[in-house]
Coordinates of N, CA and C in Angstrom, one line a residue:
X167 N 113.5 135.7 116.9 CA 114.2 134.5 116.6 C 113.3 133.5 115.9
X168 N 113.8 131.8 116.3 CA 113.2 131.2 115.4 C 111.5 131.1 116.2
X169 N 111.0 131.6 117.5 CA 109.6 131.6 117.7 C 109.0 132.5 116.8
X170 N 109.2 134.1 116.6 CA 108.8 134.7 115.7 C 108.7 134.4 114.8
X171 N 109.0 133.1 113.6 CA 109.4 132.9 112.9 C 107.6 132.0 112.4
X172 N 108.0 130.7 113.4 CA 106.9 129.6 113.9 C 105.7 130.7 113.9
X173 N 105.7 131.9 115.0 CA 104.4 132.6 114.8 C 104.0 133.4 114.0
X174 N 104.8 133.8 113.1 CA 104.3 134.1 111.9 C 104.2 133.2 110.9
X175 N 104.5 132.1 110.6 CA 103.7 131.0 110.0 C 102.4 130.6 110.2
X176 N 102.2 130.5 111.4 CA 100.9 130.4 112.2 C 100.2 131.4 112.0
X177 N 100.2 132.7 111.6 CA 99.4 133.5 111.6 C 99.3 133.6 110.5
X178 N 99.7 133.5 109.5 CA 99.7 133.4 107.8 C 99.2 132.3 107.4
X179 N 99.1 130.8 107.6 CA 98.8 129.8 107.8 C 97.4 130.0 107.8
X180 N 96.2 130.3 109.6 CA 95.4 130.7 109.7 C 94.5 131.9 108.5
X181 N 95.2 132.9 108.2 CA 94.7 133.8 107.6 C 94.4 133.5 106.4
X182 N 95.7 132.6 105.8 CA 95.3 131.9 104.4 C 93.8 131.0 104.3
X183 N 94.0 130.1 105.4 CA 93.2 129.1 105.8 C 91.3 130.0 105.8
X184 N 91.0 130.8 106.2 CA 90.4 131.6 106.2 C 89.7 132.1 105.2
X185 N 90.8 132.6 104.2 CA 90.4 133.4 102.8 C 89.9 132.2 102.2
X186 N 90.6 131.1 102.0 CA 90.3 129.9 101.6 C 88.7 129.3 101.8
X187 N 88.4 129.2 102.8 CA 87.1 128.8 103.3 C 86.4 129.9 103.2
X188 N 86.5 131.0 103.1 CA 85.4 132.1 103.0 C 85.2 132.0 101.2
X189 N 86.3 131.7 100.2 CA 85.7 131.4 98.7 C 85.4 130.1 98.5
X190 N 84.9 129.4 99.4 CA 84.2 128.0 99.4 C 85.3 126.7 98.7
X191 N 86.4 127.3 99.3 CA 87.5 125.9 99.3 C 87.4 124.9 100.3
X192 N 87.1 123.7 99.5 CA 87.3 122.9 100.7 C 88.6 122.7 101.7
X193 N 88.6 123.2 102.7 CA 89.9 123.1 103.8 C 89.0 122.7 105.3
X194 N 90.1 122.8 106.0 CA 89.3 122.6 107.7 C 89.5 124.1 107.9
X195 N 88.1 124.3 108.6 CA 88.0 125.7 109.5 C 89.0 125.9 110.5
X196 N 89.1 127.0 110.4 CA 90.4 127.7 111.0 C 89.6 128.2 112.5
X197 N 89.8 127.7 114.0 CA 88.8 128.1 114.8 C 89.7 129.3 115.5
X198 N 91.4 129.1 115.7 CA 92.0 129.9 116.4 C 93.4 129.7 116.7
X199 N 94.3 131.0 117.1 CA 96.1 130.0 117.2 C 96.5 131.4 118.4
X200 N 97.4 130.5 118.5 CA 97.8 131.5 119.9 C 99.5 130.5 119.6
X201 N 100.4 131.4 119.9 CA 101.9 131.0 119.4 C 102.0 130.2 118.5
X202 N 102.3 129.2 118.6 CA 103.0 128.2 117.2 C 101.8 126.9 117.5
X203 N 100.8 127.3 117.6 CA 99.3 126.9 117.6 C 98.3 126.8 116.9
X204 N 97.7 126.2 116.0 CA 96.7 126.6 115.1 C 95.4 125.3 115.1
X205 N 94.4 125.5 115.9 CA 93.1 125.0 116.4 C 92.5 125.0 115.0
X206 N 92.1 124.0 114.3 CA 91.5 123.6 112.8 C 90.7 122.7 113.4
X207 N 89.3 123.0 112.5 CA 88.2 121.7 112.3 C 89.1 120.3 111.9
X208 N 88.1 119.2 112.8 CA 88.6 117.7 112.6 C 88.2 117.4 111.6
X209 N 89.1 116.8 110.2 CA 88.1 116.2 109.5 C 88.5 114.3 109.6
X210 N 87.6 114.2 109.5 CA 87.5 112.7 109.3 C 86.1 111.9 110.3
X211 N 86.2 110.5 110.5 CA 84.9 110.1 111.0 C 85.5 109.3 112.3
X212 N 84.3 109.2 113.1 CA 84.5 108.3 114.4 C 86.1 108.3 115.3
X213 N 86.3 109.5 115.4 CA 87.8 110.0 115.8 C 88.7 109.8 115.2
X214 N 88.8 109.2 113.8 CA 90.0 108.8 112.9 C 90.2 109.8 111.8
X215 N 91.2 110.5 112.0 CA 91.5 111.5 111.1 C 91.3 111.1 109.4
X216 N 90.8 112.0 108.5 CA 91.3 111.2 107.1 C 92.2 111.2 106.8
X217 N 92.5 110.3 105.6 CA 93.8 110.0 105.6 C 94.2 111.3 104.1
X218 N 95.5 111.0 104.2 CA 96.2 111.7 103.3 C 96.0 111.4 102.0
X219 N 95.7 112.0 100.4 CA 95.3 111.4 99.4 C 96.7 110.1 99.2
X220 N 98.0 110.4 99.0 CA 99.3 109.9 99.8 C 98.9 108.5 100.2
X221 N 98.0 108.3 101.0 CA 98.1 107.3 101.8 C 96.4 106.8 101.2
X222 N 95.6 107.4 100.5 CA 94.2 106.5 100.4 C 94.0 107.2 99.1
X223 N 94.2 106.3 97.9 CA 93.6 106.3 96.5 C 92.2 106.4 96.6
X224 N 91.9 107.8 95.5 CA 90.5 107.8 95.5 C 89.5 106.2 94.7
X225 N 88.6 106.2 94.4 CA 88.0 104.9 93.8 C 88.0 105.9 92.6
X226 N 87.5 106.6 92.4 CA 87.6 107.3 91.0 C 88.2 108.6 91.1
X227 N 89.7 108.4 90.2 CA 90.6 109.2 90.0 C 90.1 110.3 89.2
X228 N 89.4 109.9 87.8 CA 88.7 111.1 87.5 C 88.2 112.4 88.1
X229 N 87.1 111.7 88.9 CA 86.4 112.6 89.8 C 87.1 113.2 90.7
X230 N 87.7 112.8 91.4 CA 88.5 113.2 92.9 C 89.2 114.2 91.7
X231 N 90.2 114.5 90.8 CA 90.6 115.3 90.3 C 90.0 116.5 89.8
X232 N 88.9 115.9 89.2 CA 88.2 117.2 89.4 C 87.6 118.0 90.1
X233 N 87.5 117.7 91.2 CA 87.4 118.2 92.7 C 88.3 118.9 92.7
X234 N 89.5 118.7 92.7 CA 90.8 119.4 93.2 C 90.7 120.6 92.4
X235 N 90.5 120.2 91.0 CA 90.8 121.1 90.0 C 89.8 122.5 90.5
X236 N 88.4 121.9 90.8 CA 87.6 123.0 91.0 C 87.8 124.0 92.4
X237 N 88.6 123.1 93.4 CA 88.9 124.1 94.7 C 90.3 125.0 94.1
X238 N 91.1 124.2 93.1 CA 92.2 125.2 93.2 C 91.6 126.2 92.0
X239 N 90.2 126.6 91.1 CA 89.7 127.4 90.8 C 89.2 128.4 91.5
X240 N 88.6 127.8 92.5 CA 88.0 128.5 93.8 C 89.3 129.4 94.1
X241 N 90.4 129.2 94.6 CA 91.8 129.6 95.2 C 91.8 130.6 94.5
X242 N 91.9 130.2 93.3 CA 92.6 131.5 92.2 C 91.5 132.6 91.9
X243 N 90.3 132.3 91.8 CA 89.5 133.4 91.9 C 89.8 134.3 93.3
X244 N 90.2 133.4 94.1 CA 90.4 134.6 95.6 C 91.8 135.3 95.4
X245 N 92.7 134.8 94.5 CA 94.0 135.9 94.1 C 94.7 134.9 94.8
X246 N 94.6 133.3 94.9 CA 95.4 132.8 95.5 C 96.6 131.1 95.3
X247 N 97.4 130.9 94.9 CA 98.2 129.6 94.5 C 98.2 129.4 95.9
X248 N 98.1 127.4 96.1 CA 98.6 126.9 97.4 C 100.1 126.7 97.5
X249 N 100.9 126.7 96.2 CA 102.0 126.7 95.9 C 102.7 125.5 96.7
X250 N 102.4 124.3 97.4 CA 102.4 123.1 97.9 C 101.5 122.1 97.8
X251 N 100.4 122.1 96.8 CA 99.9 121.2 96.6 C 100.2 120.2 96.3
X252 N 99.9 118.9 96.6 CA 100.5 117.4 96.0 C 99.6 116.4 97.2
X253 N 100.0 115.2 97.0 CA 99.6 113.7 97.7 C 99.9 114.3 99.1
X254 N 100.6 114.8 100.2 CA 100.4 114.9 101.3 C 100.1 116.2 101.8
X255 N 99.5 117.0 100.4 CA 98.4 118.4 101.3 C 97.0 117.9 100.8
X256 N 96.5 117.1 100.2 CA 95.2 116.6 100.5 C 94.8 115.9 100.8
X257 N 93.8 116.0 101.8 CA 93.0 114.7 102.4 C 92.3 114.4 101.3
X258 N 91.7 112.8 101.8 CA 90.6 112.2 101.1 C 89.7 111.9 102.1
X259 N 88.7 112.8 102.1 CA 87.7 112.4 103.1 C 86.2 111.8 102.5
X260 N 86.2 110.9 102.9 CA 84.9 110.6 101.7 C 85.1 110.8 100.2
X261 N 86.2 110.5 99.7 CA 85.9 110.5 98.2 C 85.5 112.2 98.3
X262 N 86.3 112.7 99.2 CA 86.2 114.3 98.3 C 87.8 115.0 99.3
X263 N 88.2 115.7 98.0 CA 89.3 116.3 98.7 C 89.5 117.4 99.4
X264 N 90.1 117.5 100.6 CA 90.5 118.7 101.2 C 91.8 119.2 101.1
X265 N 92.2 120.2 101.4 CA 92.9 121.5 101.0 C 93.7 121.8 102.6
X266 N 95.0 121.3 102.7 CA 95.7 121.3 104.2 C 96.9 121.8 103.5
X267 N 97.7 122.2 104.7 CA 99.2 123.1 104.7 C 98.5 124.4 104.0
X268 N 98.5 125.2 104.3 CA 98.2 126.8 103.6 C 99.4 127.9 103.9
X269 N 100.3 127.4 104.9 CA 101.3 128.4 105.4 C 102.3 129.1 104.1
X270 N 102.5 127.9 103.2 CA 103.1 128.6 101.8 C 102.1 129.3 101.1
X271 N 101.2 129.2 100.9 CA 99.8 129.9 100.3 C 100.4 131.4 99.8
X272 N 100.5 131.7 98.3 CA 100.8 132.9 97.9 C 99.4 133.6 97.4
X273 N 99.8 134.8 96.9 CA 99.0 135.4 96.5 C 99.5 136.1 94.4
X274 N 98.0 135.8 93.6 CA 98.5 135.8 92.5 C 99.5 137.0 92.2
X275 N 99.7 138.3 92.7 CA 100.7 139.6 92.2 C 102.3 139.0 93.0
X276 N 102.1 137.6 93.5 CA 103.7 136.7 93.5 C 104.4 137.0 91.9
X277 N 105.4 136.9 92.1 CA 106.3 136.8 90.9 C 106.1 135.2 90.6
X278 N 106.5 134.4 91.3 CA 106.4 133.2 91.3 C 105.2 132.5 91.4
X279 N 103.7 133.5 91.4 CA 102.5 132.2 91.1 C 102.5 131.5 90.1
X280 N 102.5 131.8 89.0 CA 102.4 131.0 88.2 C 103.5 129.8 87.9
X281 N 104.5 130.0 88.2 CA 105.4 128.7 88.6 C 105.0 128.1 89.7
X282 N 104.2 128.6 90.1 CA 104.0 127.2 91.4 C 102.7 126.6 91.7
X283 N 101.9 127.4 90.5 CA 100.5 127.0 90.0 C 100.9 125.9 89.0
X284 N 101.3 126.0 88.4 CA 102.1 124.9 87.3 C 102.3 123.5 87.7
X285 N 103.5 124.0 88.6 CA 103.8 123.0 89.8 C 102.6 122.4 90.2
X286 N 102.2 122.7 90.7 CA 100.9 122.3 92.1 C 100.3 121.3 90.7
X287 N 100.2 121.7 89.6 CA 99.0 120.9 88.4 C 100.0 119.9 88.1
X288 N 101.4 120.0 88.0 CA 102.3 118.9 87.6 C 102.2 117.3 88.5
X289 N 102.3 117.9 90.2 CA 102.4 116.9 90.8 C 101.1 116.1 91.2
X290 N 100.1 116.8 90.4 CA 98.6 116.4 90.5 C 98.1 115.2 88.9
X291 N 99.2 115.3 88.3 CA 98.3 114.9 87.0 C 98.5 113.2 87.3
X292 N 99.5 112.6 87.3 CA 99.7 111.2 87.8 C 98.7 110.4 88.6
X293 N 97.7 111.4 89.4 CA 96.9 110.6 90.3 C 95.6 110.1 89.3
X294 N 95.3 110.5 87.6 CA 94.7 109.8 87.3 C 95.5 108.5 86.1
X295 N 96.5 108.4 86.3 CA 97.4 107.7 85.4 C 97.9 106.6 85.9
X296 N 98.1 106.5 87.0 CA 99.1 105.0 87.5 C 98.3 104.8 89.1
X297 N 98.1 103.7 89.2 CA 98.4 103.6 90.9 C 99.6 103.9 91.4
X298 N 99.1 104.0 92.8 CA 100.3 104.5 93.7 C 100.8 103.3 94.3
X299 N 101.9 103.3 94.1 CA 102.9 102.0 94.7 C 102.8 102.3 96.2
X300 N 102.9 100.9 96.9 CA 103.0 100.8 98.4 C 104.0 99.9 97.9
X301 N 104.8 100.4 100.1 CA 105.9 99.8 100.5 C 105.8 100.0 101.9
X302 N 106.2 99.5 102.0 CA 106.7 99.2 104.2 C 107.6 99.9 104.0
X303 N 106.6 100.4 106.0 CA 108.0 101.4 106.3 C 109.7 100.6 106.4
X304 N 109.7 99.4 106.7 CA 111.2 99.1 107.0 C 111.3 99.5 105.2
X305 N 110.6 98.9 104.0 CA 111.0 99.1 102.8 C 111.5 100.3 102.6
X306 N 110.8 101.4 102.9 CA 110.8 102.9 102.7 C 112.3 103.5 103.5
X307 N 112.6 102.7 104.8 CA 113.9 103.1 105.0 C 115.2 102.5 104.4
X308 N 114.9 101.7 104.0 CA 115.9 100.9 103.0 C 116.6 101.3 102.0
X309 N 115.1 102.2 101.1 CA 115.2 103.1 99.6 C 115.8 104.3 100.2
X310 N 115.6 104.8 101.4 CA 116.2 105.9 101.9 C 117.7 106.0 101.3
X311 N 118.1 104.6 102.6 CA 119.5 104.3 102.7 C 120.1 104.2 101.4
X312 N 119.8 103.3 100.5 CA 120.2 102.4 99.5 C 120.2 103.6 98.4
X313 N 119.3 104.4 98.2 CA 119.2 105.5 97.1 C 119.2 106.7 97.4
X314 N 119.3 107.1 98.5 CA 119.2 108.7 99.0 C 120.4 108.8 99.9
X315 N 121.1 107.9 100.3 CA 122.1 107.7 101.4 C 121.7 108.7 102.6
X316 N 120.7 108.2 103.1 CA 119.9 109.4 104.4 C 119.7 107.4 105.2
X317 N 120.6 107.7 106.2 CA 119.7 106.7 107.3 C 119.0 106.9 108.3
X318 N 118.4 106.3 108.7 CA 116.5 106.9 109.6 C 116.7 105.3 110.6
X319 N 116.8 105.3 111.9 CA 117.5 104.5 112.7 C 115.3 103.8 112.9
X320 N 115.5 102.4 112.8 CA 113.9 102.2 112.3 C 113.3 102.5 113.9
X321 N 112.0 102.8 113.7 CA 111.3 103.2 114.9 C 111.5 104.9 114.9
X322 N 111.9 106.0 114.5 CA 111.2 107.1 114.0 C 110.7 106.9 113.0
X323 N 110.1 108.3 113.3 CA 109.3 108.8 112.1 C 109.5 109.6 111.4
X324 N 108.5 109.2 109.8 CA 109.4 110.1 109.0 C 109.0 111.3 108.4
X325 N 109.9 112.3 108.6 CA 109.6 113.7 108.7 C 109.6 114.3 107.1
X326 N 109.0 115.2 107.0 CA 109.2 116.1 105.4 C 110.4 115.6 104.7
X327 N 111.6 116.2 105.4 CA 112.9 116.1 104.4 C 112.5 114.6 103.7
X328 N 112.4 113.2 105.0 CA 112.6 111.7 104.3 C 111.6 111.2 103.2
X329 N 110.4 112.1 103.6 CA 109.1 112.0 102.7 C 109.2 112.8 101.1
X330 N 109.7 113.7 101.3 CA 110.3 114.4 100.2 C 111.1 113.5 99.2
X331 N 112.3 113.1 99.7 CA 113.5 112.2 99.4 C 112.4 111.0 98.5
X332 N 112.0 110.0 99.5 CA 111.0 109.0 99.0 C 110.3 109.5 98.0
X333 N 109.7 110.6 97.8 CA 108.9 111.3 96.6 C 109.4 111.5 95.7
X334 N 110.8 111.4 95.3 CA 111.4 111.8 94.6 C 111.8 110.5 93.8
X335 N 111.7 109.6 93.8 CA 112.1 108.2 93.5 C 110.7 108.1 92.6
X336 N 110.0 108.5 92.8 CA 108.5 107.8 92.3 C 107.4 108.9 91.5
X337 N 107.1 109.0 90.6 CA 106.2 109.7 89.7 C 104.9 109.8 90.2
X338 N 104.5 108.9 90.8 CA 103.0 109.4 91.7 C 103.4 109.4 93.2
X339 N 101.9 109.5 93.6 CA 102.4 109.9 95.2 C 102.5 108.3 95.5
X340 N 103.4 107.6 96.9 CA 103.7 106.4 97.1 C 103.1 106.3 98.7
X341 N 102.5 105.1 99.1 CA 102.1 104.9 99.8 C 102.9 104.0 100.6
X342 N 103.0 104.6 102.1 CA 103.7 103.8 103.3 C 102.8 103.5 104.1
X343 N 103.4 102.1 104.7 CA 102.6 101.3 105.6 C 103.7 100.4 106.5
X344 N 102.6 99.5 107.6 CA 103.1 99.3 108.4 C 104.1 100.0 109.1
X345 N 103.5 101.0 109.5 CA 104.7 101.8 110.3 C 104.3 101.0 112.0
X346 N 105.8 101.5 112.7 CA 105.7 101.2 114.0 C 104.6 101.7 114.8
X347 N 104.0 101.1 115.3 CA 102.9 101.6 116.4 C 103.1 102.8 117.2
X348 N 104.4 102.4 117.5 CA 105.0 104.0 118.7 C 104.7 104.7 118.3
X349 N 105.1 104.7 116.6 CA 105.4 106.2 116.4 C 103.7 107.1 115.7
X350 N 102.9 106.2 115.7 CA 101.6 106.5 115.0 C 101.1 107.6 115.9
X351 N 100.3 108.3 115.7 CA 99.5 109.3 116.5 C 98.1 108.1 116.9
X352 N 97.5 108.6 118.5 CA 96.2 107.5 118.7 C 95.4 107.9 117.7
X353 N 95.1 108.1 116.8 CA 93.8 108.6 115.9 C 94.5 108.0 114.8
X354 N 95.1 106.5 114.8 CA 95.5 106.5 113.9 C 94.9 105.1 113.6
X355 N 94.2 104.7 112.6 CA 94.1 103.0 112.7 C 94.8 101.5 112.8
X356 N 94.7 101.1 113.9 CA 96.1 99.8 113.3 C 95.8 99.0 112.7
X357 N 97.0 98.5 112.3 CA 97.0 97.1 111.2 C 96.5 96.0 111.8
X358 N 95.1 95.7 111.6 CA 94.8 94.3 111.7 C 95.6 93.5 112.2
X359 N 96.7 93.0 110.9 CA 97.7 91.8 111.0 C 98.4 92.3 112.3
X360 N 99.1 93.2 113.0 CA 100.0 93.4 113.8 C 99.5 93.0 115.1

């Protein structure tokens, strides 16, 4: 059923994760998963996770691009598309990018790599062209409502489908803020002002 399902994600996930770091991709080490579990190296500093590229513009877009470009070189020499790459599968950890979500991770004798290698470089090109627009979360549920007709009752959080939605309004990746405290994970920094 749908556990089988979760643990075979998880084990595909891991194993991609794996191939990835063994051809010197930047990603987090894969340490172990047991069910719908998967134990990865921390990245980030002083218990604060890094943030998502999504959520923290590099200072030089050039460079940080080329970073990317050279890990998803790396990838492909291993026979491999992330086929989900974009603004919330890479971190920005120090002004260098990492390589997260691998569960979609194909392999190049896909019928479909190269459409989704394509892809992956399409939703990448923007990050040296424009800044990324920020909005508040109440803003971000607003554009939901008002342009996506999806209402998000405020105080959750927002999951793939809403983040997707919102992505779709906007040519680069957009950045949300002031979210509710509740819903933050502790490794998460708060807002000063709040």
């Amino acid at each position: 059923g749908k556990r089988n399902i979760i643990f075979t994600w998880v084990k595909r996930e891991y194993r991609n994760l794996l191939k990835a770091r063994h051809s010197n991709v930047s990603v987090p080490t894969p340490f172990a998963f047991s069910n719908n579990v998967l134990v990865l190296e921390f990245i980030g500093d002083e218990g604060f996770i890094a943030p998502k590229l999504k959520d923290a513009k590099p200072k030089n877009p050039n460079d940080f691009l080329k970073k990317i470009i050279e890990n998803m070189k790396r990838l492909h020499k291993a026979r491999f598309v992330h086929a989900d790459l974009s603004a919330f599968n890479i971190l920005n950890y120090n002004e260098k990018p990492v390589f997260i979500d691998f569960s979609q991770c194909t392999t190049l004798e896909s019928s479909r790599a190269n459409e989704y290698l394509e892809r992956d470089i399409k939703k990448l090109e923007p990050i040296v062209k424009k800044k990324f627009p920020r909005i508040t979360y109440t803003e971000a549920l607003e554009l939901l409502e008002t342009k996506k007709k999806m209402k998000v009752q405020w105080g959750k959080d927002l999951r793939t489908v809403e983040e997707d939605k919102l992505s779709e309004l906007y040519d680069t990746p957009v950045i949300v803020t002031r979210y509710p405290k509740i819903i933050k994970a502790f490794y998460m920094k708060e807002d000063p002002k709040d």
